[in-house]
PDB file of N, CA and C in Angstrom:
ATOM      1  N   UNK A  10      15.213   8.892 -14.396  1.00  0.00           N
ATOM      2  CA  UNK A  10      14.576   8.180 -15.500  1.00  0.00           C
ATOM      3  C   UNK A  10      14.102   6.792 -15.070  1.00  0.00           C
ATOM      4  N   UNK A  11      14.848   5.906 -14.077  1.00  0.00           N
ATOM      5  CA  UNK A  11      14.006   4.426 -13.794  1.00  0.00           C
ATOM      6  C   UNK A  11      12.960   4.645 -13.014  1.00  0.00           C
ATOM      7  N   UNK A  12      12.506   5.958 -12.238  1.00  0.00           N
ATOM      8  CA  UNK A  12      11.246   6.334 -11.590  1.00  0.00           C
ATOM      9  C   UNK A  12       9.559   6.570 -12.763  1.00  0.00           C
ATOM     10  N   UNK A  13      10.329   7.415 -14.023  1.00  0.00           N
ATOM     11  CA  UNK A  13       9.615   7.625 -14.307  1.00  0.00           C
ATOM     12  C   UNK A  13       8.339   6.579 -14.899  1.00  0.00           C
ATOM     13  N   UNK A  14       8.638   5.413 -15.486  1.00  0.00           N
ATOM     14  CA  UNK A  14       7.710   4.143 -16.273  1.00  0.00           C
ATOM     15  C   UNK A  14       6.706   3.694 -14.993  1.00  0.00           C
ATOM     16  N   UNK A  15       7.413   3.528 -13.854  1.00  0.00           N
ATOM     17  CA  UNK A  15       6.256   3.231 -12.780  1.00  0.00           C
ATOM     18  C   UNK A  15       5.455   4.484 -12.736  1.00  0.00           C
ATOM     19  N   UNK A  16       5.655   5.769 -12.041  1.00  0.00           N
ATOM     20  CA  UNK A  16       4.962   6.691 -11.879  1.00  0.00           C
ATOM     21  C   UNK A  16       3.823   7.039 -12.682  1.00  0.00           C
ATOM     22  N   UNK A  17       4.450   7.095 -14.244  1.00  0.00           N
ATOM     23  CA  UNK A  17       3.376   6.830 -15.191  1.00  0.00           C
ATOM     24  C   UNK A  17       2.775   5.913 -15.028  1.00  0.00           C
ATOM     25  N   UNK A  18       2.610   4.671 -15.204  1.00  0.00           N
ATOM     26  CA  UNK A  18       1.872   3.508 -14.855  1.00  0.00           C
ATOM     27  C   UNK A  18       1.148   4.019 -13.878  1.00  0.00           C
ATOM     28  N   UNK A  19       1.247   4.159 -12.138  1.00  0.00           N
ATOM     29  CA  UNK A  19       0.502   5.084 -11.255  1.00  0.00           C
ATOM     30  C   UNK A  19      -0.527   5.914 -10.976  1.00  0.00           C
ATOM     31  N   UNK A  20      -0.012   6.858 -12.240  1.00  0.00           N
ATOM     32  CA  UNK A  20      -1.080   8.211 -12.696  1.00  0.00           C
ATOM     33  C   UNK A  20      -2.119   7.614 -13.797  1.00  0.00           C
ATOM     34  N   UNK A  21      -1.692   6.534 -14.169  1.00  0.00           N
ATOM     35  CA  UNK A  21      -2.464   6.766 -15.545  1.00  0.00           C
ATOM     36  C   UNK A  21      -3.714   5.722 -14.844  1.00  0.00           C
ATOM     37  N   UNK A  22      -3.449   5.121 -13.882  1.00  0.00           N
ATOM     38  CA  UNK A  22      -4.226   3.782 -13.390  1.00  0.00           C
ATOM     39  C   UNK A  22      -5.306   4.357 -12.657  1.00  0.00           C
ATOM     40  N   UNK A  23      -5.417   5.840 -12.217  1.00  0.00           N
ATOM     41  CA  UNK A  23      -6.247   6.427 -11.832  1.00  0.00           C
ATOM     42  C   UNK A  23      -7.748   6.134 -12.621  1.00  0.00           C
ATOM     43  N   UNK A  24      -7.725   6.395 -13.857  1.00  0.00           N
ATOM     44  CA  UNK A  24      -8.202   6.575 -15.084  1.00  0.00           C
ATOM     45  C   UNK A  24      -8.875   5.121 -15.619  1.00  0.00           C
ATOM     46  N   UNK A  25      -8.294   4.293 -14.750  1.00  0.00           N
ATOM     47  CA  UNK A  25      -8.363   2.634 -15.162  1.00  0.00           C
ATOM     48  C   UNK A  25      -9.876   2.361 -14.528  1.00  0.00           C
ATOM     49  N   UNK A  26     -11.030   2.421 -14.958  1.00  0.00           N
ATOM     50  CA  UNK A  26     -12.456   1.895 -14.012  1.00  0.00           C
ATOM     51  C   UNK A  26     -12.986   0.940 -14.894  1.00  0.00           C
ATOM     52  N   UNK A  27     -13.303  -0.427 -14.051  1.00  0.00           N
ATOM     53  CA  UNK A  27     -13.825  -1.323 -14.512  1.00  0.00           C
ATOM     54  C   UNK A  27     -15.768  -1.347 -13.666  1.00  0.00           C
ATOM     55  N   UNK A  28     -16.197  -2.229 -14.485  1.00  0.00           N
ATOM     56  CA  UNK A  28     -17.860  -2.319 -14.178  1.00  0.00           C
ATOM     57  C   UNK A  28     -18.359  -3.730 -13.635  1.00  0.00           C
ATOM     58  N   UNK A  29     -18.408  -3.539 -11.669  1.00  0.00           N
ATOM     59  CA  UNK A  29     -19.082  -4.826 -11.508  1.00  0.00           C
ATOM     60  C   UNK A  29     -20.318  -4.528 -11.023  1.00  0.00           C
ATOM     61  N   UNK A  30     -21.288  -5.568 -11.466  1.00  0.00           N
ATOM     62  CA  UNK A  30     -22.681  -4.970 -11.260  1.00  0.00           C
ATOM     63  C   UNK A  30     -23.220  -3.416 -12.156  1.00  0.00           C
ATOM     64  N   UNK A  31     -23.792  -2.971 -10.913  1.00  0.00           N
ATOM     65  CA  UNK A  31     -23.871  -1.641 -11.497  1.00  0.00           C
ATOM     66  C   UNK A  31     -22.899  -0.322 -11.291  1.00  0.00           C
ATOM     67  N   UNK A  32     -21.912  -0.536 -10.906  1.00  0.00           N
ATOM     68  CA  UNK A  32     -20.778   0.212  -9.737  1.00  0.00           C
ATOM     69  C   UNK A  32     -19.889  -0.123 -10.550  1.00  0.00           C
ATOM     70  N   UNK A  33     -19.226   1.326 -11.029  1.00  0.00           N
ATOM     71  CA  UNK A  33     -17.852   1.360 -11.615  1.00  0.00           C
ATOM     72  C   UNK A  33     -16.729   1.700 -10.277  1.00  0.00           C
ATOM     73  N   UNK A  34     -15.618   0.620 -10.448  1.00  0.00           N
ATOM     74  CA  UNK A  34     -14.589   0.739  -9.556  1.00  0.00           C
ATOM     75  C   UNK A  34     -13.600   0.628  -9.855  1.00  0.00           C
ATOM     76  N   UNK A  35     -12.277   1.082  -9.085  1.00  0.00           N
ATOM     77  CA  UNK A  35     -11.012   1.493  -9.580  1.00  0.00           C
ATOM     78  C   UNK A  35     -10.330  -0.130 -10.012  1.00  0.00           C
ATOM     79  N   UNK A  36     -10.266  -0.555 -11.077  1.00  0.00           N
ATOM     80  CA  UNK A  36      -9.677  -2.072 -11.164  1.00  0.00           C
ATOM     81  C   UNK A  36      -8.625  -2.446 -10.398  1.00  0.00           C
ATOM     82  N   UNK A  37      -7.681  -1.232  -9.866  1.00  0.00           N
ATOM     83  CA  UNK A  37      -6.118  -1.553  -9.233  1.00  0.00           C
ATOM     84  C   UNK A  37      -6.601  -1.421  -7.711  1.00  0.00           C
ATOM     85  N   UNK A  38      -7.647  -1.011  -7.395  1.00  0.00           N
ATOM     86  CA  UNK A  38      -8.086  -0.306  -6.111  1.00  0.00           C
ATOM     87  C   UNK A  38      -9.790  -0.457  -5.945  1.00  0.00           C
ATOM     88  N   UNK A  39     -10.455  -1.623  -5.523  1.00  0.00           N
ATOM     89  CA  UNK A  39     -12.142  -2.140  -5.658  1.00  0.00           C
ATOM     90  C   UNK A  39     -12.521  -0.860  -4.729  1.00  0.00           C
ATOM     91  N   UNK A  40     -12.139  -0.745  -3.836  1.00  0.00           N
ATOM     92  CA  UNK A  40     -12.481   0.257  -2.684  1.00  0.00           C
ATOM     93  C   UNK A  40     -12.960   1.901  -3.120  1.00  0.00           C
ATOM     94  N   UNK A  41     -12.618   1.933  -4.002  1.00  0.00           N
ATOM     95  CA  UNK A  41     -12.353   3.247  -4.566  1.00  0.00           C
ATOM     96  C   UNK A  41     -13.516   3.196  -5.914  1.00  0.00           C
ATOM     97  N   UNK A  42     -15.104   3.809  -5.622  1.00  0.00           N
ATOM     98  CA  UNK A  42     -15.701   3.928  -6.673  1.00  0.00           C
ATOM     99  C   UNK A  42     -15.645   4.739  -7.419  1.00  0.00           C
ATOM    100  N   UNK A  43     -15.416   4.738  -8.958  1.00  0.00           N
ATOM    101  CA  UNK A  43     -15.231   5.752  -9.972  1.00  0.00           C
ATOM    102  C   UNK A  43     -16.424   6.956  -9.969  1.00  0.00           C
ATOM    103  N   UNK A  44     -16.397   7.709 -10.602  1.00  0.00           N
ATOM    104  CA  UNK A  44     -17.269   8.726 -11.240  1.00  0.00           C
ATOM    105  C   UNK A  44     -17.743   9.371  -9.313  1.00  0.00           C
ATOM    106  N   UNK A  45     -17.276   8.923  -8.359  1.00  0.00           N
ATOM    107  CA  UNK A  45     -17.750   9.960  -7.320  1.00  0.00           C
ATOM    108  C   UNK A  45     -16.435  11.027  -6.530  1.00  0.00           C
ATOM    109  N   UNK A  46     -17.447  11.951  -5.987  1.00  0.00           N
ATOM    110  CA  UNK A  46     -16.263  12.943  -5.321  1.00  0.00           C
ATOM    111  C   UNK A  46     -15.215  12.453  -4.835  1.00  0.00           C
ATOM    112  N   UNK A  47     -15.088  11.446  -4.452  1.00  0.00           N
ATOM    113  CA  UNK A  47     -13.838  10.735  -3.748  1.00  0.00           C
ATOM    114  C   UNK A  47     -13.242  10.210  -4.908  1.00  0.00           C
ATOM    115  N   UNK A  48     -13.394  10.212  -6.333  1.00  0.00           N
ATOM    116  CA  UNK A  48     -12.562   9.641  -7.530  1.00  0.00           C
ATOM    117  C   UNK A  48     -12.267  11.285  -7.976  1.00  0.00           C
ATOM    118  N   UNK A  49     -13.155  12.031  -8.122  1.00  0.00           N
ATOM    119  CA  UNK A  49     -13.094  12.923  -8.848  1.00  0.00           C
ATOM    120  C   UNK A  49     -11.532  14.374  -8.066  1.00  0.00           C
ATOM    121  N   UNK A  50     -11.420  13.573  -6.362  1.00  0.00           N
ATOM    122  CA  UNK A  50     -10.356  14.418  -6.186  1.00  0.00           C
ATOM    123  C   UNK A  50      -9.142  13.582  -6.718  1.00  0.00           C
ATOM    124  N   UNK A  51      -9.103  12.811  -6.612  1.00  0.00           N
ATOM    125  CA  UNK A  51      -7.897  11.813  -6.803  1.00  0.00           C
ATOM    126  C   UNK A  51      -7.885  11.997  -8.375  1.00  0.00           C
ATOM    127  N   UNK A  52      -8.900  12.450  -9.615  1.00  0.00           N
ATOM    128  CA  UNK A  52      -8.475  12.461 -10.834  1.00  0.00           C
ATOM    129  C   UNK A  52      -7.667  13.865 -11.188  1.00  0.00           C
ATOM    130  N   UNK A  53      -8.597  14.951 -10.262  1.00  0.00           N
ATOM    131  CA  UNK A  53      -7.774  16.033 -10.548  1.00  0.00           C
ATOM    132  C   UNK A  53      -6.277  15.894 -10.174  1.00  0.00           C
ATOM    133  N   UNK A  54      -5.722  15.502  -9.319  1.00  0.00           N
ATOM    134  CA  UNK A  54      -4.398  15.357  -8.775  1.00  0.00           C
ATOM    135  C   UNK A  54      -3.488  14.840  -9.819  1.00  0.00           C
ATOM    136  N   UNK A  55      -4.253  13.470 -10.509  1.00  0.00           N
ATOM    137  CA  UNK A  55      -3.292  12.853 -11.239  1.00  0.00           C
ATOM    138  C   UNK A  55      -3.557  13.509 -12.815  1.00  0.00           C
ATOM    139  N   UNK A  56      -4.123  14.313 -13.071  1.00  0.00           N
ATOM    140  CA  UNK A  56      -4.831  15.420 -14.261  1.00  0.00           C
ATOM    141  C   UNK A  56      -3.277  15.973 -13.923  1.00  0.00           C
ATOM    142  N   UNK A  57      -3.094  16.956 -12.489  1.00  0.00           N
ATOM    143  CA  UNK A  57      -1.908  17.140 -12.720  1.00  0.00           C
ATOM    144  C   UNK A  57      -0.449  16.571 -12.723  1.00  0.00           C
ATOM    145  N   UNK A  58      -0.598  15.341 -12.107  1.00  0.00           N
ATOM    146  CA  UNK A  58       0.380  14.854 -12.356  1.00  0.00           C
ATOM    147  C   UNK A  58       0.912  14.368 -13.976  1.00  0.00           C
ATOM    148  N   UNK A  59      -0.142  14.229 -14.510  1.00  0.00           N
ATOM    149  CA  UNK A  59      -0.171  14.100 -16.043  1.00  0.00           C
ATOM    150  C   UNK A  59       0.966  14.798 -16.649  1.00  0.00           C
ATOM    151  N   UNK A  60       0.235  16.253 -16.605  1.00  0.00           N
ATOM    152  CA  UNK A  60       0.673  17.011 -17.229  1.00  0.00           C
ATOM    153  C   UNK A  60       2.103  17.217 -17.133  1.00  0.00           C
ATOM    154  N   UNK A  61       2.744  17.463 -15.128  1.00  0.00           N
ATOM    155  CA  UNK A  61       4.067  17.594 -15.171  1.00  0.00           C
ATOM    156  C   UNK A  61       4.783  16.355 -15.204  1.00  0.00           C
ATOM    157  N   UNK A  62       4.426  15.226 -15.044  1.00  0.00           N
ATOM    158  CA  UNK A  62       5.465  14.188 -15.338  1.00  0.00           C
ATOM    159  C   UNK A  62       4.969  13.247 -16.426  1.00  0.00           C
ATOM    160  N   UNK A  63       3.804  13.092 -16.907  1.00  0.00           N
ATOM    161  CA  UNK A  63       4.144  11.875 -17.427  1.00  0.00           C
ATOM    162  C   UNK A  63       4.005  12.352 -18.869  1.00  0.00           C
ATOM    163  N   UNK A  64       3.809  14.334 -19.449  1.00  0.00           N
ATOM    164  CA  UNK A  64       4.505  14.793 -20.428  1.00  0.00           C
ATOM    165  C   UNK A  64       5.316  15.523 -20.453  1.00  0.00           C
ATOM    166  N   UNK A  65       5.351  15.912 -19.137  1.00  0.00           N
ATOM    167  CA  UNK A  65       6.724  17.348 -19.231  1.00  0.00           C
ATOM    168  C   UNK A  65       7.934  16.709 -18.863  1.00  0.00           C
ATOM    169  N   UNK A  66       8.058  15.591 -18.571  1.00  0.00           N
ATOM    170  CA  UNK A  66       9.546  14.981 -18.328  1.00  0.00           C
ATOM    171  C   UNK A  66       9.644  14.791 -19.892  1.00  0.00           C
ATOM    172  N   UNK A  67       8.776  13.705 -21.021  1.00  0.00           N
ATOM    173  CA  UNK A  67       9.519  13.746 -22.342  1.00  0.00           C
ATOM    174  C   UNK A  67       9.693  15.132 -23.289  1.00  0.00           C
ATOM    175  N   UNK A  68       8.619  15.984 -22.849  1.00  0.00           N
ATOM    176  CA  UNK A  68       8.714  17.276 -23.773  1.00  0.00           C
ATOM    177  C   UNK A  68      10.117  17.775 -23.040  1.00  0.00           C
ATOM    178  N   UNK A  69      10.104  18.117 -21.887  1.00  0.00           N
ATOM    179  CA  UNK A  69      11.551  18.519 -20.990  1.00  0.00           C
ATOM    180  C   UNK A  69      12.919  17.911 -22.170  1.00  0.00           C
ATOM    181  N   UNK A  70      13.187  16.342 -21.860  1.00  0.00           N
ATOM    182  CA  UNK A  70      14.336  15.953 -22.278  1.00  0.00           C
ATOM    183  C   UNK A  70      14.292  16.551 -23.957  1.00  0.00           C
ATOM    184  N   UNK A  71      13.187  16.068 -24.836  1.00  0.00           N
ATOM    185  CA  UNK A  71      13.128  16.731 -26.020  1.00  0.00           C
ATOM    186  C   UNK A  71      13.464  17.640 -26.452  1.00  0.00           C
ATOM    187  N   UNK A  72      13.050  19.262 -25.456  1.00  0.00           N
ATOM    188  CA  UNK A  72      13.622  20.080 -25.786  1.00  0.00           C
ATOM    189  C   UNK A  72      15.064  20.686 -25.485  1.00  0.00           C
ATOM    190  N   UNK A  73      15.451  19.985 -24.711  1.00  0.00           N
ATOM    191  CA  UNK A  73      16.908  19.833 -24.137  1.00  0.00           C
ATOM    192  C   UNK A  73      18.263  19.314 -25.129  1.00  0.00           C
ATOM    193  N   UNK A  74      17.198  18.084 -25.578  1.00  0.00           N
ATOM    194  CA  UNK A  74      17.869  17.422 -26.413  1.00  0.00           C
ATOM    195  C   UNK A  74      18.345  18.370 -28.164  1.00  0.00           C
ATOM    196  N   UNK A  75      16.760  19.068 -28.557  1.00  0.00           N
ATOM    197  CA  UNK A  75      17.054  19.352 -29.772  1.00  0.00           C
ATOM    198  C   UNK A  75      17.755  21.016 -29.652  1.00  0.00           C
ATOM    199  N   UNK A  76      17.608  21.451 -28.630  1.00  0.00           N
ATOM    200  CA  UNK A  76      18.840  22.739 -28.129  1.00  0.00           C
ATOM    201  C   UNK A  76      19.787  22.636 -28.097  1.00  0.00           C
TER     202      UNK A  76
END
């Protein structure tokens, strides 16, 4: 559980693109331009990381919990 708040933070920062000029770029990461193949593998990854940690750890404990 103290892993999980960073990790989320992590995955979700993928998702984070700010606009300088005409070039959207990763705000946590300038190097890294949004909306191209080189964003678009790194979104699928954290698409899945989404899914298994940063909802299936609270749906997980939830349903654990109300069982």
């Amino acid at each position: 559980m103290l892993i999980y708040p960073s990790l989320s933070t992590r995955v979700l920062r993928t998702f984070a693109c700010t606009q300088i000029g005409k070039v959207y770029v990763l705000r946590f990461d300038r190097s890294v331009e949004c909306y191209t193949f080189k964003w678009y593998g790194f979104s699928v990854g954290a698409i899945g990381a989404l899914f298994i940690f940063v909802l299936g750890i609270p749906v997980l404990f939830y349903y654990l919990m109300w069982r």
